[in-house]
Coordinates of C-alpha atoms and ligand atoms in Angstrom, one line a residue:
X546 CA 98.7 -108.0 -110.6
X547 CA 99.5 -106.8 -107.3
X548 CA 97.8 -107.8 -104.0
X549 CA 94.4 -109.0 -104.2
X550 CA 92.0 -110.0 -101.1
X551 CA 92.6 -113.5 -100.2
X552 CA 90.2 -116.2 -101.4
X553 CA 90.3 -119.9 -100.8
X554 CA 90.2 -122.1 -97.7
X555 CA 93.6 -123.8 -98.4
X556 CA 97.1 -122.6 -99.5
X557 CA 98.5 -123.3 -102.5
X558 CA 102.1 -122.7 -104.0
X559 CA 103.8 -123.5 -107.3
X560 CA 107.7 -123.1 -107.2
X561 CA 109.6 -122.9 -110.2
X562 CA 112.9 -125.1 -109.4
X563 CA 115.9 -125.3 -111.4
X564 CA 117.6 -128.5 -110.1
X565 CA 119.0 -131.1 -112.6
X566 CA 115.7 -130.5 -115.0
X567 CA 113.7 -127.3 -114.7
X568 CA 110.4 -128.2 -113.3
X569 CA 107.6 -126.6 -111.3
X570 CA 106.7 -127.8 -107.9
X571 CA 102.7 -127.8 -107.7
X572 CA 101.5 -127.9 -103.9
X573 CA 98.3 -128.1 -102.2
X574 CA 97.8 -128.2 -98.3
X575 CA 95.9 -131.2 -97.6
X576 CA 95.7 -132.2 -93.7
X577 CA 98.4 -129.6 -92.8
X578 CA 101.2 -130.4 -95.2
X579 CA 101.6 -129.5 -98.7
X580 CA 101.1 -132.5 -101.0
X581 CA 103.3 -132.1 -103.9
X582 CA 103.7 -132.7 -107.6
X583 CA 106.5 -132.2 -110.0
X584 CA 105.4 -130.8 -113.3
X585 CA 108.2 -130.4 -115.9
X586 CA 106.2 -128.3 -118.4
X587 CA 104.6 -126.3 -115.7
X588 CA 100.9 -125.6 -115.4
X589 CA 98.8 -123.9 -118.4
X590 CA 95.6 -122.1 -118.6
X591 CA 95.0 -124.1 -121.9
X592 CA 91.2 -125.6 -121.8
X593 CA 91.9 -129.4 -121.3
X594 CA 95.6 -129.7 -122.0
X595 CA 97.2 -132.3 -119.9
X596 CA 100.2 -131.9 -118.1
X597 CA 102.1 -134.6 -116.6
X598 CA 102.6 -134.2 -112.5
X599 CA 104.6 -136.9 -110.7
X600 CA 103.8 -136.9 -107.3
X601 CA 106.8 -136.2 -104.6
X602 CA 106.9 -136.2 -100.9
X603 CA 104.6 -133.9 -98.7
X604 CA 106.1 -130.7 -97.7
X605 CA 105.9 -128.5 -94.7
X606 CA 103.8 -125.5 -95.2
X607 CA 106.8 -123.4 -94.0
X608 CA 108.6 -124.4 -97.2
X609 CA 106.1 -123.0 -99.4
X610 CA 107.2 -119.6 -98.4
X611 CA 110.9 -120.3 -99.7
X612 CA 112.4 -118.5 -102.6
X613 CA 116.1 -118.4 -103.0
X614 CA 119.3 -120.7 -103.9
X615 CA 119.3 -124.3 -102.1
X616 CA 122.3 -125.3 -100.9
X617 CA 123.4 -128.7 -102.1
X618 CA 122.8 -130.6 -99.0
X619 CA 119.4 -129.6 -99.5
X620 CA 118.4 -130.7 -102.7
X621 CA 120.3 -127.7 -104.6
X622 CA 118.8 -125.4 -107.4
X623 CA 117.0 -121.7 -107.6
X624 CA 113.6 -122.0 -106.4
X625 CA 111.0 -119.1 -107.4
X626 CA 107.6 -118.4 -105.8
X627 CA 106.2 -118.8 -109.4
X628 CA 102.7 -118.2 -108.1
X629 CA 100.9 -118.5 -104.6
X630 CA 97.3 -118.2 -103.2
X631 CA 94.5 -119.9 -101.8
X632 CA 92.3 -122.8 -103.1
X633 CA 89.2 -124.2 -102.7
X634 CA 88.2 -128.2 -103.7
X635 CA 85.3 -128.6 -105.6
X636 CA 82.5 -131.4 -105.8
X637 CA 80.6 -132.5 -108.6
X638 CA 76.8 -131.5 -107.6
X639 CA 75.5 -133.0 -111.0
X640 CA 77.0 -134.0 -114.1
X641 CA 79.9 -131.5 -115.6
X642 CA 78.5 -129.2 -112.5
X643 CA 81.3 -128.4 -110.0
X644 CA 80.8 -126.4 -106.9
X645 CA 83.3 -124.8 -104.5
X646 CA 83.8 -126.0 -100.7
X647 CA 84.3 -124.0 -98.2
X648 CA 83.5 -125.6 -94.9
X649 CA 84.9 -128.6 -94.5
X650 CA 87.7 -128.0 -97.4
X651 CA 90.2 -130.0 -96.0
X652 CA 88.3 -133.0 -95.5
X653 CA 86.8 -133.1 -99.0
X654 CA 90.7 -132.2 -100.2
X655 CA 92.2 -135.2 -98.3
X656 CA 89.2 -137.8 -99.5
X657 CA 89.4 -136.5 -103.4
X658 CA 93.4 -137.2 -102.8
X659 CA 93.2 -140.8 -101.6
X660 CA 90.4 -141.2 -104.8
X661 CA 93.0 -140.0 -107.1
X662 CA 90.5 -136.9 -108.3
X663 CA 91.1 -133.4 -107.0
X664 CA 89.2 -130.8 -108.3
X665 CA 89.6 -127.2 -107.3
X666 CA 89.7 -123.8 -107.9
X667 CA 92.8 -121.6 -107.5
X668 CA 93.0 -118.1 -106.5
X669 CA 96.6 -117.1 -107.6
X670 CA 98.4 -114.1 -109.4
X671 CA 99.0 -116.3 -112.4
X672 CA 96.6 -119.0 -112.4
X673 CA 93.0 -118.6 -111.6
X674 CA 89.9 -121.0 -112.1
X675 CA 89.2 -124.5 -112.0
X676 CA 91.7 -127.3 -112.4
X677 CA 91.8 -130.9 -111.9
X678 CA 94.5 -133.3 -110.8
X679 CA 93.8 -136.8 -112.0
X680 CA 95.8 -140.1 -111.0
X681 CA 96.2 -142.2 -113.9
X682 CA 98.1 -145.6 -114.6
X683 CA 101.6 -145.7 -113.4
X684 CA 104.8 -145.0 -115.6
X685 CA 107.7 -147.4 -114.4
X686 CA 106.0 -148.4 -111.2
X687 CA 105.1 -144.9 -110.0
X688 CA 102.0 -143.2 -109.8
X689 CA 101.5 -140.5 -112.4
X690 CA 98.8 -137.7 -112.4
X691 CA 97.7 -135.5 -115.1
X692 CA 97.1 -131.5 -114.3
X693 CA 94.1 -130.3 -116.3
X694 CA 92.6 -126.7 -116.8
X695 CA 88.8 -127.0 -116.6
X696 CA 86.8 -124.7 -119.2
X697 CA 86.1 -121.2 -117.8
X698 CA 86.7 -117.6 -118.0
X699 CA 90.1 -117.9 -117.1
X700 CA 91.3 -119.8 -119.9
X701 CA 93.9 -118.4 -122.2
X702 CA 95.1 -120.0 -125.9
X703 CA 98.9 -120.7 -125.9
X704 CA 99.6 -120.0 -122.3
X705 CA 102.9 -121.2 -121.3
X706 CA 104.3 -121.1 -117.7
X707 CA 107.9 -120.3 -119.1
X708 CA 106.5 -117.1 -120.7
X709 CA 106.0 -115.6 -117.3
X710 CA 109.5 -116.0 -115.6
X711 CA 108.7 -113.6 -112.5
X712 CA 108.1 -114.1 -109.1
X713 CA 104.7 -113.7 -107.7
X714 CA 106.2 -112.5 -104.5
X715 CA 109.4 -110.5 -105.7
X716 CA 108.8 -109.8 -109.2
X717 CA 112.1 -111.3 -110.0
X718 CA 113.6 -113.6 -112.7
X719 CA 115.3 -117.0 -112.2
X720 CA 118.3 -115.2 -113.4
X721 CA 118.0 -112.7 -110.4
X722 CA 117.2 -115.1 -108.0
X723 CA 120.4 -117.2 -109.1
X724 CA 122.5 -114.1 -108.8
X725 CA 121.1 -112.7 -105.4
X726 CA 120.9 -115.8 -103.7
X727 CA 119.3 -115.9 -100.5
X728 CA 116.6 -117.9 -98.5
X729 CA 117.0 -120.0 -95.8
X730 CA 115.3 -123.3 -96.5
X731 CA 114.5 -125.1 -93.4
X732 CA 113.7 -128.3 -95.1
X733 CA 114.7 -130.4 -98.0
X734 CA 113.5 -130.3 -101.6
X735 CA 112.8 -132.5 -104.1
Ligands
MN1745 MN1 111.4 -129.7 -107.1

C-alpha cells in the first residue's frame, strides 16, 4: 500500500456507505461528473463473478473526496473512501483483446456508458486491473447493471470487499469514522 504514482486519465472512487443498508457507491468520472452505481455486495477481484450494481444519480467530482458522517439532511450514514485512484476506459481491438484508451478517454467512456457496456482498467490502492459494467434487463422497471472482474494478473480468489474495512485515504475503519465523525459534505448522497 501507500502512495503510488497516479495512473489513469479519469478519477474513480468507491465509497463504502452504511445507510439503511450497507453498500458500496462505485463512481467513475465521465463527462465532468461522477457516474454512480450502488453495489450491495461490494466489488470483488474474483474473476468472472457478477455483482449487482444499481445506477444512482450522478454526483459532483468534489463529493468523491468525502469521508465522514453525513447529516440526516444529506442522506445520513457513515461514508468511507474505500478506494480511489485513476482509471482508463478500454476498447476491444479484436475479439477478447482489450486496450486502454488514454487520449480521448472521456468521450470513449461516455459513449460506452450510453451503450450500456463500460470496460475499464482501475488503478486503485485495493482494486487493480480490468473490469466491466454491463447493463442488463431491468429489475422492477429500473435498469440493473452488473460489475464484473475480467481475468488478469490482479484477480484474487475469494476476495470480498468486506474483508478490507479500512479507508484508502486515512486507514480508518467504519467504526472509527462513525466515532470520530467529521467531514463536510457539500452535496447530498444516495
Ligand atoms: Mn450510498
